[in-house]
PDB file of C-alpha atoms in Angstrom:
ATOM      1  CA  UNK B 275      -4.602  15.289 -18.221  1.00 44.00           C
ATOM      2  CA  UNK B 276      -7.799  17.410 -16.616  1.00 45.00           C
ATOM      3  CA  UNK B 277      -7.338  17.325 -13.009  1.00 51.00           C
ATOM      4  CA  UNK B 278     -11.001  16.251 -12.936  1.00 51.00           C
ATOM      5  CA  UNK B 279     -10.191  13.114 -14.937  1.00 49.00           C
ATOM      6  CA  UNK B 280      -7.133  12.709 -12.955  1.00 55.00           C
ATOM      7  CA  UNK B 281      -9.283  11.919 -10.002  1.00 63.00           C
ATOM      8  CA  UNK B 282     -12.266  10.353 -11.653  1.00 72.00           C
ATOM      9  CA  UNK B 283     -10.845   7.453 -13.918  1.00 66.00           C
ATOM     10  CA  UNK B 284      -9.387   5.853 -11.046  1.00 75.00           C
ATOM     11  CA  UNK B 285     -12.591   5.697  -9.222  1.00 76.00           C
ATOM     12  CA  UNK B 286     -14.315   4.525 -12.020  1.00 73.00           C
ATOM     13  CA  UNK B 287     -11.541   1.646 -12.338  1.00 72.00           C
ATOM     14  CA  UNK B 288     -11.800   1.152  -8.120  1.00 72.00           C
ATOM     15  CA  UNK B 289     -15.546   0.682  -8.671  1.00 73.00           C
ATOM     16  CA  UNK B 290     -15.376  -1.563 -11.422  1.00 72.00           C
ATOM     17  CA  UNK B 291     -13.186  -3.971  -9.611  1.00 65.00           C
ATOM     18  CA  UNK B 292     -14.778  -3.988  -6.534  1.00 65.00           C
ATOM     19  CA  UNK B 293     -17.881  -4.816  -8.894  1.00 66.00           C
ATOM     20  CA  UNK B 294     -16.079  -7.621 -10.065  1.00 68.00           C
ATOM     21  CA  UNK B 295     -14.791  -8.633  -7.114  1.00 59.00           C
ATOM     22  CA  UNK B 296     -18.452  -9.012  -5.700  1.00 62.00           C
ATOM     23  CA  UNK B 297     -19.844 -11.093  -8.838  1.00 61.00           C
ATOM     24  CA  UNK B 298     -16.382 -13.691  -8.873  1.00 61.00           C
ATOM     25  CA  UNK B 299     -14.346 -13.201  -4.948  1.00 60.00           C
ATOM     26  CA  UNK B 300     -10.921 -14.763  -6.528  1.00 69.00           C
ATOM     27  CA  UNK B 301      -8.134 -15.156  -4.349  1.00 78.00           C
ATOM     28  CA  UNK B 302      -5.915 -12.149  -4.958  1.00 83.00           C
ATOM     29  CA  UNK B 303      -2.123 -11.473  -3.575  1.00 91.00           C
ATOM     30  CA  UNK B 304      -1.075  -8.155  -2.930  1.00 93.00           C
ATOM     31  CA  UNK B 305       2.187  -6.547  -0.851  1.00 97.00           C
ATOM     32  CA  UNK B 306       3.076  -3.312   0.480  1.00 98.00           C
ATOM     33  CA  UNK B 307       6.452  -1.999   1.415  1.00 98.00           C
ATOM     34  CA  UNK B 308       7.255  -0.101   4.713  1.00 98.00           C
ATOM     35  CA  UNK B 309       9.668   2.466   3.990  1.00 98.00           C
ATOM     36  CA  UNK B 310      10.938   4.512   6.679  1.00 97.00           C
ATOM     37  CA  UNK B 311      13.270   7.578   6.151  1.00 96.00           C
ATOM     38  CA  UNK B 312      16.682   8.179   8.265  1.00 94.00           C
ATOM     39  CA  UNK B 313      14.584   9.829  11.543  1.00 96.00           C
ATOM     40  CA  UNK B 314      12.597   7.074  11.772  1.00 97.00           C
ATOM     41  CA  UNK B 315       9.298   8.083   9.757  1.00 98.00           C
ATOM     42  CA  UNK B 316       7.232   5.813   7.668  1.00 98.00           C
ATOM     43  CA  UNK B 317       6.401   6.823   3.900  1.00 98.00           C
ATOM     44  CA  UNK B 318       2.610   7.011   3.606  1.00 98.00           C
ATOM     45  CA  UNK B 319       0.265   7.438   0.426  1.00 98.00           C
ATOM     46  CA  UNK B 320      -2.911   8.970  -0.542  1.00 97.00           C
ATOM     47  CA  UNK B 321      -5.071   7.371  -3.375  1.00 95.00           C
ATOM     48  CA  UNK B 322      -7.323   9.518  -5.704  1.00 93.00           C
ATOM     49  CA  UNK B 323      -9.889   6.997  -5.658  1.00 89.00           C
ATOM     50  CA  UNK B 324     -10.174   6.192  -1.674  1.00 90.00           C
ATOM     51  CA  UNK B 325      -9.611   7.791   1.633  1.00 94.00           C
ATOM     52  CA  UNK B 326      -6.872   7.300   3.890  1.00 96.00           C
ATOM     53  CA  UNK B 327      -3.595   6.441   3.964  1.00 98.00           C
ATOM     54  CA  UNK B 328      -1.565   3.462   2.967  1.00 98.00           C
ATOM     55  CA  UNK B 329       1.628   1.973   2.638  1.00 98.00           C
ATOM     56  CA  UNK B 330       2.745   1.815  -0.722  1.00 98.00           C
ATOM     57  CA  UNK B 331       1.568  -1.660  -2.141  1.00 96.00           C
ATOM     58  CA  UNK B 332      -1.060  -3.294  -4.369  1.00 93.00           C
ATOM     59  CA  UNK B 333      -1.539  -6.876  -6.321  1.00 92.00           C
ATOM     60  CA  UNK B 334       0.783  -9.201  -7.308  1.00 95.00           C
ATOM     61  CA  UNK B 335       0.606  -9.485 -11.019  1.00 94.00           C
ATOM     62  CA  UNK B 336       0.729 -12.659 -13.112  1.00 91.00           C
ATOM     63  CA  UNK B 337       4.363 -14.377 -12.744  1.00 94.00           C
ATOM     64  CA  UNK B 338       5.512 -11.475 -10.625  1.00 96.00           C
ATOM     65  CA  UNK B 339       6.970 -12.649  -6.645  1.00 95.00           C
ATOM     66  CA  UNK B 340       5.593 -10.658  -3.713  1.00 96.00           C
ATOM     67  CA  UNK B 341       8.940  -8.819  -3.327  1.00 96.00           C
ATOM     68  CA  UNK B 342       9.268  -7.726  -6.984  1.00 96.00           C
ATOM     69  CA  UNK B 343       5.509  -6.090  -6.547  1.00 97.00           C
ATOM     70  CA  UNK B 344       6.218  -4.713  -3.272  1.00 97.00           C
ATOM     71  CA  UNK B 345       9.525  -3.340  -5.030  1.00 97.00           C
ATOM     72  CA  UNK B 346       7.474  -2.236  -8.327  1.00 96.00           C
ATOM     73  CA  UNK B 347       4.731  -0.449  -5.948  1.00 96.00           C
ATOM     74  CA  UNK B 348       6.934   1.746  -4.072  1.00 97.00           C
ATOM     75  CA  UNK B 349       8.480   3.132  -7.516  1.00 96.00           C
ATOM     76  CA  UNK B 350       5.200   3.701  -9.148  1.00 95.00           C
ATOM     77  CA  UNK B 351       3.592   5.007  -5.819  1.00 96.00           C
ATOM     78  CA  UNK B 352       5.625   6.337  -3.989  1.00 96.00           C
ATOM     79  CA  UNK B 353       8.848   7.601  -6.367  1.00 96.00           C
ATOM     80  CA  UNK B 354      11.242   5.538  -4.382  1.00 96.00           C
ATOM     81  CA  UNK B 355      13.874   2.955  -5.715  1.00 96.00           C
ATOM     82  CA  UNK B 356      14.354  -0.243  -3.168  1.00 97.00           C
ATOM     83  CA  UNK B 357      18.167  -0.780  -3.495  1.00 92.00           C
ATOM     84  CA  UNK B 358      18.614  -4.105  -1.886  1.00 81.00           C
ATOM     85  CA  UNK B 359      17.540  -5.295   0.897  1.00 76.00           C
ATOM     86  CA  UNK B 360      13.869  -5.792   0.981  1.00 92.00           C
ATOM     87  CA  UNK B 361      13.016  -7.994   4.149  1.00 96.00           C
ATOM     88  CA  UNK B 362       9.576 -10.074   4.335  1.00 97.00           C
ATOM     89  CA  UNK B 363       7.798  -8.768   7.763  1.00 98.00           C
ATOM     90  CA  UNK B 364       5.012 -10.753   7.826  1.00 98.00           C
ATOM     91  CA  UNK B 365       2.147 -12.003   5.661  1.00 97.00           C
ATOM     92  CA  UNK B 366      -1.040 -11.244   6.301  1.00 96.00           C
ATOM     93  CA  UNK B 367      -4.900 -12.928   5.618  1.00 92.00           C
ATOM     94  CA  UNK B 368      -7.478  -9.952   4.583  1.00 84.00           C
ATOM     95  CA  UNK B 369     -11.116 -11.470   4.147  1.00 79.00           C
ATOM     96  CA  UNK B 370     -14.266  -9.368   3.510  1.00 70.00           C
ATOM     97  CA  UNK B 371     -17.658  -9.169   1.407  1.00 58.00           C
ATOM     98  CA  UNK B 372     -15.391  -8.693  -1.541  1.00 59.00           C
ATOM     99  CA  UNK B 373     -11.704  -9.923  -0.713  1.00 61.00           C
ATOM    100  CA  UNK B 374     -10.233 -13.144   0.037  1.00 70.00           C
ATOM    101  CA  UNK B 375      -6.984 -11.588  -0.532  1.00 83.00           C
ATOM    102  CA  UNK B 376      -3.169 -12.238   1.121  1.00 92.00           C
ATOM    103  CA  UNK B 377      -0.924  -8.894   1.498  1.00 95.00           C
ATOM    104  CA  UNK B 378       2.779  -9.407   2.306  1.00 97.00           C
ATOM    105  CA  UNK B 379       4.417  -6.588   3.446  1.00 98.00           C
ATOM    106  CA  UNK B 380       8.070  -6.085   3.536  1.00 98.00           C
ATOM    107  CA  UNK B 381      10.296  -3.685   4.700  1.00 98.00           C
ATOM    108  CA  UNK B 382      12.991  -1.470   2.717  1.00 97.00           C
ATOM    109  CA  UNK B 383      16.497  -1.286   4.157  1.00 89.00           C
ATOM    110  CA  UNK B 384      18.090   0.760   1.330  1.00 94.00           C
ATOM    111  CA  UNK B 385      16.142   3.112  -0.862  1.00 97.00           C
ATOM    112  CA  UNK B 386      17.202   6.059  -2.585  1.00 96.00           C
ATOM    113  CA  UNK B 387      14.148   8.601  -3.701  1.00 94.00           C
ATOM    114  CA  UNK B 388      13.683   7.412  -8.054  1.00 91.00           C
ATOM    115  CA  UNK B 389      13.286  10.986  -9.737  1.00 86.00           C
ATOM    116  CA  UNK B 390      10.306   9.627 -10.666  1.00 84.00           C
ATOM    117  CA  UNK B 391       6.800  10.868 -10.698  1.00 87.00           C
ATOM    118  CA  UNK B 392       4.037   9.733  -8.974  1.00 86.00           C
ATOM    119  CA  UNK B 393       1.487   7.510 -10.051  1.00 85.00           C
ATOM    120  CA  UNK B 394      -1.796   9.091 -11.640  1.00 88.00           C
ATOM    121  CA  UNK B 395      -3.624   7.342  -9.157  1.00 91.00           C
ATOM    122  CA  UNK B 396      -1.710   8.277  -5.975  1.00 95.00           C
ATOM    123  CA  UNK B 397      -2.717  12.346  -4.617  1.00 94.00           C
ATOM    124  CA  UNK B 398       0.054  12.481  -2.350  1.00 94.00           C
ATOM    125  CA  UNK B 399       3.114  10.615  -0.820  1.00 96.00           C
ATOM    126  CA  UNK B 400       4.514  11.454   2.516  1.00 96.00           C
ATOM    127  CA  UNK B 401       7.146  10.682   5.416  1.00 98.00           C
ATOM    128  CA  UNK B 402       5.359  10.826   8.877  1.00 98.00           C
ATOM    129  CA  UNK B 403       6.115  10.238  12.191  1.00 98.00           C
ATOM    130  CA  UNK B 404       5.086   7.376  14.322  1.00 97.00           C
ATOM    131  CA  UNK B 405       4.059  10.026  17.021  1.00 97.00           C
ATOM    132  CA  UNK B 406       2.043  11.760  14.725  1.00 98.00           C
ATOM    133  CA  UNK B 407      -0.123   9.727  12.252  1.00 98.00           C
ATOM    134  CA  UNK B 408      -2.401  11.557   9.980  1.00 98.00           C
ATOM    135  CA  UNK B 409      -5.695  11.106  11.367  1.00 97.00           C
ATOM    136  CA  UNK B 410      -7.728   8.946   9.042  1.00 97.00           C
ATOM    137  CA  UNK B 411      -4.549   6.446   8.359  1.00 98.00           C
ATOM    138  CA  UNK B 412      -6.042   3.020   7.294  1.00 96.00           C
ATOM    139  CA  UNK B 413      -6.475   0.852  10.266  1.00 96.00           C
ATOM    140  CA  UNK B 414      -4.386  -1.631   8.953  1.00 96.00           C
ATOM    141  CA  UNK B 415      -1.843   0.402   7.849  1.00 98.00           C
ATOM    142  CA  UNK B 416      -1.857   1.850  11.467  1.00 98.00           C
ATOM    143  CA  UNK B 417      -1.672  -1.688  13.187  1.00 98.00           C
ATOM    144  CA  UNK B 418       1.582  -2.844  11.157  1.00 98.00           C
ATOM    145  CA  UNK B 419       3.189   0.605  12.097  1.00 98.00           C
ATOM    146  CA  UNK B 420       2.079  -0.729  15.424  1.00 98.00           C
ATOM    147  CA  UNK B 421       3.736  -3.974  14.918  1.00 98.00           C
ATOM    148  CA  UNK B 422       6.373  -2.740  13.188  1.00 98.00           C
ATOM    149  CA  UNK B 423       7.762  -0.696  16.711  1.00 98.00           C
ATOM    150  CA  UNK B 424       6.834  -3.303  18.376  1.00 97.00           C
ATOM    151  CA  UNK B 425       4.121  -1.874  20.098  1.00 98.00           C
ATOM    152  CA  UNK B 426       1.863  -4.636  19.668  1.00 97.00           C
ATOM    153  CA  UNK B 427       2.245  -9.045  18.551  1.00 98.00           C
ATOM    154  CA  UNK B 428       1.628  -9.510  14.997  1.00 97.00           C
ATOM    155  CA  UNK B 429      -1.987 -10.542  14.294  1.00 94.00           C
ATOM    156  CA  UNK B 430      -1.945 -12.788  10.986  1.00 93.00           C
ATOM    157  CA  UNK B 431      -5.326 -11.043   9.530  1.00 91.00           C
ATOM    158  CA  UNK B 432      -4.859  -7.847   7.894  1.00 89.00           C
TER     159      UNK B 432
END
């Protein structure tokens, strides 16, 4: 695949949700997993299609638990296996001009890097350190890192 249609079919896809979103607002579920390497450093991504960076995560499909798409999301995102031991942090209520969504986010005790390849929709995946965030890190992302250390109380909207 072009590296120009790498990039642009999932924008066109983004926009075309978010288009649907705005005509129908379901309720949507989504999860993310935190996934922090042995010094400590969380495992961000990069989409193609938006800026920032994320944990590894996205929506729940149809008969699929939080856990098992939080699971599924950090192989197809991130190349990383969750072993055992995925723990439920917290969930969260995310409501917009376009979402009435609900993101769980869990965190991954045992991983093990998949072999795997990244997701056509993902640009890059990285370990970073809390000290040192990338700049334009989602806010939300940055507030459950936040959380996460304990740096601040959990806040039940995303």
């Amino acid at each position: 695949m072009t590296s120009a249609r790498r990039t642009t079919l999932p924008r066109l896809l983004h926009r075309a949700h978010n288009a649907y979103l705005r005509l129908r607002k379901p309720l949507t579920l989504g999860a993310r997993m935190v996934v922090r390497d042995g010094e400590g450093r969380f495992l961000l991504v990069h989409h193609t299609y938006r800026p920032g960076w994320f944990f590894p995560g996205g929506g729940v499909k149809k008969w699929e638990s939080f856990e098992a798409c939080a699971v599924r999301e950090a192989r197809e995102e991130a190349a990383v296996e969750v072993e055992s031991g995925a723990r439920l942090f917290s969930v969260y209520a995310h409501f917009d001009q376009l979402r009435c969504d609900h993101v769980a986010v869990f965190l991954a005790d045992r991983w093990r890097p998949s072999g795997g390849r990244l997701s056509y929709e993902i640009a890059e995946a990285r370990f970073f350190p809390a000290d040192d965030l990338p700049r334009d890190i989602h806010g939300a992302t940055h507030r459950r890192i936040q959380e996460i250390l304990g740096q601040r109380s959990i806040d039940p909207v995303w």
